[in-house]
mmCIF file of C-alpha atoms in Angstrom:
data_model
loop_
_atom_site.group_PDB
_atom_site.id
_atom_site.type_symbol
_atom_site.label_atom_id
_atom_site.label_comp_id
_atom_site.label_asym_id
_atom_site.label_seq_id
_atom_site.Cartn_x
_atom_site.Cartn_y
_atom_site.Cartn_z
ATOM 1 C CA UNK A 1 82.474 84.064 89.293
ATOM 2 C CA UNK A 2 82.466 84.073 93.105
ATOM 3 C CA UNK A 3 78.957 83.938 93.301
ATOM 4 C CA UNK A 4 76.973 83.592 96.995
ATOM 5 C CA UNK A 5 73.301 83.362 97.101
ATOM 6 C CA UNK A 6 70.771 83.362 99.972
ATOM 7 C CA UNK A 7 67.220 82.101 100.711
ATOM 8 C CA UNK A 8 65.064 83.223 101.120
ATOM 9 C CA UNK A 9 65.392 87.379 100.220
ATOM 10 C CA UNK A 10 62.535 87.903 102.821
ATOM 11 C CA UNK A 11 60.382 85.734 105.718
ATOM 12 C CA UNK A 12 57.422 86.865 108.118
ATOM 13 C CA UNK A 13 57.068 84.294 110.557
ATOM 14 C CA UNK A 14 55.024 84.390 113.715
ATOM 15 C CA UNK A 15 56.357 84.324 117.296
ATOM 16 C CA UNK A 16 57.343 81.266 118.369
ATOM 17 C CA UNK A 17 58.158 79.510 114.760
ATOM 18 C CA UNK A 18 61.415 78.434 113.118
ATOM 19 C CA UNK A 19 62.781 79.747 110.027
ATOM 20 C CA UNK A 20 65.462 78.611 108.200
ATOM 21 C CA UNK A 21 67.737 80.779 106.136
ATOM 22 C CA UNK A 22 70.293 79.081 103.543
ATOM 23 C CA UNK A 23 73.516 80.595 102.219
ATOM 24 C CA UNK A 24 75.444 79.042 99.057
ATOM 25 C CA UNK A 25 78.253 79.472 97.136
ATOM 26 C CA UNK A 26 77.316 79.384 93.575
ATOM 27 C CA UNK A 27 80.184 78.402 91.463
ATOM 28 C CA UNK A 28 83.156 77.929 94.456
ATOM 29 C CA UNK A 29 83.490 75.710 97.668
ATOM 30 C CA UNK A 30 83.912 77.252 100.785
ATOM 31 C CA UNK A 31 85.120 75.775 104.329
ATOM 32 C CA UNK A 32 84.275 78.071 105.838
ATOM 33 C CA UNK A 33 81.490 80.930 105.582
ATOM 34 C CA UNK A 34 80.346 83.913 107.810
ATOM 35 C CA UNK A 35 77.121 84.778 109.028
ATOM 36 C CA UNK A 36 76.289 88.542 110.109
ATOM 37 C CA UNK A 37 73.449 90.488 111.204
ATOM 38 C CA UNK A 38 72.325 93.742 111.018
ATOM 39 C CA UNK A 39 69.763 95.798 112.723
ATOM 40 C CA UNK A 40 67.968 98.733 110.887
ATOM 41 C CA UNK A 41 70.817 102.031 110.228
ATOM 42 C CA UNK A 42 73.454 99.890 111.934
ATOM 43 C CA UNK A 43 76.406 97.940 110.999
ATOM 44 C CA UNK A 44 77.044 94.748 110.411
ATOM 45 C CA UNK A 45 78.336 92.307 113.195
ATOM 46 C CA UNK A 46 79.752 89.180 112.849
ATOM 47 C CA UNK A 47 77.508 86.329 114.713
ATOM 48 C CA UNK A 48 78.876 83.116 113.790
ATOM 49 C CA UNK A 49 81.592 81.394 111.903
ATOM 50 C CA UNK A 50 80.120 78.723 109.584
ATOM 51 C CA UNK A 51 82.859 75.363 109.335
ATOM 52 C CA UNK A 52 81.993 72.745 106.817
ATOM 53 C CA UNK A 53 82.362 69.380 108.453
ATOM 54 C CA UNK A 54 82.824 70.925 112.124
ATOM 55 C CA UNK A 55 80.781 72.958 114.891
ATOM 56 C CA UNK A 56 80.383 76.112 114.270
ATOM 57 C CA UNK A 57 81.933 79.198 116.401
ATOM 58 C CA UNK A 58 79.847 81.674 118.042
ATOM 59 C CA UNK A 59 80.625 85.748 118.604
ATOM 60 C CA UNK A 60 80.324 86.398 122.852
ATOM 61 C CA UNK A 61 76.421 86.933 123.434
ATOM 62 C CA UNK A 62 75.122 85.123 119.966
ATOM 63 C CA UNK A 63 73.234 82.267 121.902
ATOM 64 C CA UNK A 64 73.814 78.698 119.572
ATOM 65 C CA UNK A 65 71.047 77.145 121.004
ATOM 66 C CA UNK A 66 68.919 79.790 119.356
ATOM 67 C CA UNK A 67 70.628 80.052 115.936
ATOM 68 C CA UNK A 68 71.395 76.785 114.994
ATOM 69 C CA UNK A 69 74.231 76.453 112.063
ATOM 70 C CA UNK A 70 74.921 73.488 109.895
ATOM 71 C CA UNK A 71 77.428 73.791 107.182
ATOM 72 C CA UNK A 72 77.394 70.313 105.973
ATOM 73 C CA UNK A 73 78.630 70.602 102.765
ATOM 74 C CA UNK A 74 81.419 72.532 100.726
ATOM 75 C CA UNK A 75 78.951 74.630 99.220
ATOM 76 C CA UNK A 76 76.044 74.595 101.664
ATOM 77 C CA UNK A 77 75.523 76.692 105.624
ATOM 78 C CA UNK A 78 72.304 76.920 106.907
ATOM 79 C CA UNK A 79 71.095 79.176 109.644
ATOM 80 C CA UNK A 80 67.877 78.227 111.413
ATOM 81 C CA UNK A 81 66.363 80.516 113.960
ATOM 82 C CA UNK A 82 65.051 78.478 116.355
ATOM 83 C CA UNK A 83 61.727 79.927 118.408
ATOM 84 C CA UNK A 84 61.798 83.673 116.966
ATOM 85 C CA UNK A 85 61.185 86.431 118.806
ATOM 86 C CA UNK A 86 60.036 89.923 117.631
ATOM 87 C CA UNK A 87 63.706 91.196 118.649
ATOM 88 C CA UNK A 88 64.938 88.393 116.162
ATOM 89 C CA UNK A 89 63.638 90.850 113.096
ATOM 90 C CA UNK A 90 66.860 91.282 111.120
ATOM 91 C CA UNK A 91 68.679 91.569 108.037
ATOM 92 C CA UNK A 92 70.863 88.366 107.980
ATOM 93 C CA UNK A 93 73.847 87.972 105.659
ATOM 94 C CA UNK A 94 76.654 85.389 104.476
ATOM 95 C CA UNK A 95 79.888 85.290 103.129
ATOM 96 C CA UNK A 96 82.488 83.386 101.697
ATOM 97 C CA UNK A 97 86.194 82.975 100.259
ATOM 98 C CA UNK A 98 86.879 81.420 97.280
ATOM 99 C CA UNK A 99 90.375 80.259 98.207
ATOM 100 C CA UNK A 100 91.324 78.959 94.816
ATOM 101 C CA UNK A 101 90.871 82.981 93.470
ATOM 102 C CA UNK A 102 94.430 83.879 92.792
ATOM 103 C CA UNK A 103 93.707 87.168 92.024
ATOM 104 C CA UNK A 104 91.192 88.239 95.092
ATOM 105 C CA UNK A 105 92.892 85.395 97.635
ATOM 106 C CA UNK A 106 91.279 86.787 100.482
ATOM 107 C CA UNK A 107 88.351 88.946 99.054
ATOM 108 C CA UNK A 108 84.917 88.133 101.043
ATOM 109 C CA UNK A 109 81.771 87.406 98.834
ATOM 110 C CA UNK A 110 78.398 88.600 100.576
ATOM 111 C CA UNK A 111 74.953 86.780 100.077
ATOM 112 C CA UNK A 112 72.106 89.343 98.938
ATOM 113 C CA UNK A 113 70.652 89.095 102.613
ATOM 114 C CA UNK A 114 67.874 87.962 104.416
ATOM 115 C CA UNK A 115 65.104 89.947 106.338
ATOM 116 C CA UNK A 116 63.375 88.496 108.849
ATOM 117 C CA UNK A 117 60.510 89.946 110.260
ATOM 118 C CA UNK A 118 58.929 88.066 113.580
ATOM 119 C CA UNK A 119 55.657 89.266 114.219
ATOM 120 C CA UNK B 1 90.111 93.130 118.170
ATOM 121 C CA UNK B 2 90.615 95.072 115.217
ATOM 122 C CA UNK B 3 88.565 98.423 115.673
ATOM 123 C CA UNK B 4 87.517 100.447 112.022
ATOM 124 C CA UNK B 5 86.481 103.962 112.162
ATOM 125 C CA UNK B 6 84.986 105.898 109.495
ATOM 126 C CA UNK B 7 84.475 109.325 108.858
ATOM 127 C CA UNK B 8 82.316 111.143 108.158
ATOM 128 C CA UNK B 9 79.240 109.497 109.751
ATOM 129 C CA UNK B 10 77.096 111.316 107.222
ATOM 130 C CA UNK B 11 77.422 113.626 104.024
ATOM 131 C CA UNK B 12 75.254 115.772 102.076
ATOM 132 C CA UNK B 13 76.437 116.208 98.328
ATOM 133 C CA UNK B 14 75.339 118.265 95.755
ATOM 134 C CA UNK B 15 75.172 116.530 92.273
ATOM 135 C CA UNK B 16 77.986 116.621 90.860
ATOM 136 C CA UNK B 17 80.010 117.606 93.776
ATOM 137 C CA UNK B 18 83.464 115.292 94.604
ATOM 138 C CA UNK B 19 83.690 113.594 98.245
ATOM 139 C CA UNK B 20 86.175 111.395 100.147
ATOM 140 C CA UNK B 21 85.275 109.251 102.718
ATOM 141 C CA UNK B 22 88.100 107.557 105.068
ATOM 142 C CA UNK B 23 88.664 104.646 106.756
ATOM 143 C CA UNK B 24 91.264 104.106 109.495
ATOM 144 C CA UNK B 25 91.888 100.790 111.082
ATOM 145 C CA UNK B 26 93.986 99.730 114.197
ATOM 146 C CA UNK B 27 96.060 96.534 113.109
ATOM 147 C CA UNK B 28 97.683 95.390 109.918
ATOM 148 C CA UNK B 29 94.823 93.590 108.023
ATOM 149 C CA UNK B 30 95.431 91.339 104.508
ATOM 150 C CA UNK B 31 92.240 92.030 103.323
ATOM 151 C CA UNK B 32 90.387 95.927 102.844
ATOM 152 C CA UNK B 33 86.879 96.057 101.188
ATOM 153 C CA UNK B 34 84.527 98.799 100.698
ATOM 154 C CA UNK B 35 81.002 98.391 99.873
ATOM 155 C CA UNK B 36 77.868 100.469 98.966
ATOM 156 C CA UNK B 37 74.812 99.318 100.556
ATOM 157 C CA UNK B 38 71.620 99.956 98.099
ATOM 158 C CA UNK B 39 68.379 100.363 99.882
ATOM 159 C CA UNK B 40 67.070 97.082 99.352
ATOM 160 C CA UNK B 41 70.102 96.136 101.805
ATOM 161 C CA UNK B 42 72.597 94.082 98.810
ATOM 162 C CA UNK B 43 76.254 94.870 100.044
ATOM 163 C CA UNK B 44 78.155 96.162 96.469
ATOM 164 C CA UNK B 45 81.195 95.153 96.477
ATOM 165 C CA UNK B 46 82.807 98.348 95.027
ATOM 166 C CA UNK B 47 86.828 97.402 95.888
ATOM 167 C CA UNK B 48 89.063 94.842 97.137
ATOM 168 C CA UNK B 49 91.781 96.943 97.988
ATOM 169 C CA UNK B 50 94.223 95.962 100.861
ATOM 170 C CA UNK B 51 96.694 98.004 99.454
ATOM 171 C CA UNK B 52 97.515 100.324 96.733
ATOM 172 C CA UNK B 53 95.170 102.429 94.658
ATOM 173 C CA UNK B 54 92.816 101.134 91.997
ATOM 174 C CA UNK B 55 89.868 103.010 89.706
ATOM 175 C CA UNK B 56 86.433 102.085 88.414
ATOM 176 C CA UNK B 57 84.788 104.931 86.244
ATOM 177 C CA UNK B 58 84.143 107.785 89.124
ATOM 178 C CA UNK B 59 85.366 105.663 91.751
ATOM 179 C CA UNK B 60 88.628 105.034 93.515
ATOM 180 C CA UNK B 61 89.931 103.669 96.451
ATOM 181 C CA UNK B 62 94.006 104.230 98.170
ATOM 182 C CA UNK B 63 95.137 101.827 100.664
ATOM 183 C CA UNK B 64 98.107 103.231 102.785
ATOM 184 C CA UNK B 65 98.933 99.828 104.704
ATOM 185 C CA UNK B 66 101.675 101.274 106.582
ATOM 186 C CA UNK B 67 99.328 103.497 107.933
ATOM 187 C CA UNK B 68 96.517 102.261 108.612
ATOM 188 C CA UNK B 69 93.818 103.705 106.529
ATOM 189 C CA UNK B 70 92.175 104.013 103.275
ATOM 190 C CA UNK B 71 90.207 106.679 101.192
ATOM 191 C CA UNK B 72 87.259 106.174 99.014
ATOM 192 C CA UNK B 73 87.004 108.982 96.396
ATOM 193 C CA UNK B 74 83.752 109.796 94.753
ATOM 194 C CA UNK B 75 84.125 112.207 91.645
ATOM 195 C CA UNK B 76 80.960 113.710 89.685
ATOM 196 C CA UNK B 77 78.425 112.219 92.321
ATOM 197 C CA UNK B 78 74.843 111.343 90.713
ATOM 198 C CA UNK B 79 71.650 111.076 93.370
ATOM 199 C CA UNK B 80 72.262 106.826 92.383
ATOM 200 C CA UNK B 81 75.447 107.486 94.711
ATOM 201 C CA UNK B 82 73.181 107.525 97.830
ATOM 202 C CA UNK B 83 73.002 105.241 100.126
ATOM 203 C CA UNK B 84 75.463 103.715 103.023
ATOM 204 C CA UNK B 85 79.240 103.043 102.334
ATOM 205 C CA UNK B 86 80.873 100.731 104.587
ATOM 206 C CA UNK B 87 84.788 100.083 105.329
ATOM 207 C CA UNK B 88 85.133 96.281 106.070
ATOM 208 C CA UNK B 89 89.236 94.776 107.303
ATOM 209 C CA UNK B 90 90.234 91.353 108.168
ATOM 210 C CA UNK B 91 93.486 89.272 108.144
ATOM 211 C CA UNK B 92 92.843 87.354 105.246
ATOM 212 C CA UNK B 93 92.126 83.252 105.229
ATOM 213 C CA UNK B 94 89.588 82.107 106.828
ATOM 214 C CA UNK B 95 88.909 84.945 109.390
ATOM 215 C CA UNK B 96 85.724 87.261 109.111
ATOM 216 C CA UNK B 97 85.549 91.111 108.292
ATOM 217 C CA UNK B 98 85.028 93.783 110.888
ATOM 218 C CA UNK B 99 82.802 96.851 109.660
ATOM 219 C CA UNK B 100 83.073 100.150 110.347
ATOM 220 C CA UNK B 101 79.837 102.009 111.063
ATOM 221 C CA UNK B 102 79.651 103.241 108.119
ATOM 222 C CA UNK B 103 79.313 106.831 105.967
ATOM 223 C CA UNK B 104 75.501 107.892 104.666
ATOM 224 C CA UNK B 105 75.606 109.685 101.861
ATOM 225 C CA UNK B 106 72.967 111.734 100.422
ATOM 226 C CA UNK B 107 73.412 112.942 96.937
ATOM 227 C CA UNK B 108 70.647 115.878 96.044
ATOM 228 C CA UNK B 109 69.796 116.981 92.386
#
């Protein structure tokens, strides 16, 4: 159980294009999911907090206007890069709670990631 | 906001060789995870561990709450060891992890 998938695994877009990236939680609902990035032998950061049903919060210098999110349903957050850049190239990941897990109440479940290469 | 350190930044094993790899963290957190990172980028989710000690074949993990760190113990490494192993700490709910930078290990036949 506790499942969170992502897609797609891997895009190439071309400068200027949007790409949409989708995160879902398999077999629980989530309120609320997390997005994160992560640039080549670095850690990841948090960008965005994902809120079903509600705007979704932004880290300090993550610009929204650029990466749209929409988490319009309990099981469903979209992030859509709007007008990529070359610097956008990234390895973009989700993750989720499934609150109703006794046993792991607060345990995070990652997405397999997404890279994103902007040529 | 919570700050995670871990040490050491990299770590070259011999097969078969035992390692520990800590994590220290600056505020009480609900919620400890440590992951291995395979090179196709997929975060392994190797414990949930906010506290307490727990085993899984030649891994193990101690969280000393009260203190503010945990240790990731690595017995009889094998070369499929390698790879990045990351510290993550939250507060629990609905609030996000914050990663450490992570250890890079490097297990050589």
């Amino acid at each position: 159980g506790a499942v969170v998938s992502q897609h797609p695994s891997r895009v190439i877009c071309k400068s200027g294009t949007s790409v949409k990236i989708e995160c879902r939680s398999l077999d629980f609902q989530a309120t609320t999911m997390f997005w994160y990035r992560q640039f080549p032998k670095k850690s990841l950061m948090l960008m965005a907090t994902s809120n079903e049903g509600s705007k979704a919060t932004y880290e300090q210098g993550v610009e929204k206007d650029k990466f749209l999110i929409n988490h319009a349903s309990l099981t469903l957050s979209t992030l859509t890069v709007t007008s990529a850049h070359p610097e956008d190239s990234s390895f973009y990941i989700c993750s989720a709670r499934d609150a109703l897990r006794r046993s792991t109440f607060n345990e995070q479940f990652f997405g397999p990631g997404t890279r994103l290469t902007v040529l | 906001g919570i700050q995670v350190e871990q040490s050491p930044p990299d770590l070259i094993l011999q097969e078969g060789a035992n390692s520990t790899l800590r994590c220290n963290f600056s505020d009480s957190v609900n919620n400890l995870q440590w992951f291995h990172q395979n090179p196709w980028g997929q975060l392994i989710n190797l414990f949930y561990i906010p506290s307490g000690t727990k085993q899984n074949g030649r891994l193990s993990a101690t969280t000393v709450a009260t203190e503010r760190y945990s240790l990731l113990y690595i017995s009889s490494s094998q070369t499929t060891d390698s790879g990045v192993y990351f510290c993550a700490v939250g507060k629990g709910g609905n609030t996000p992890l914050v990663f450490g930078k992570g250890t890079r290990l490097s297990v050589i036949a």
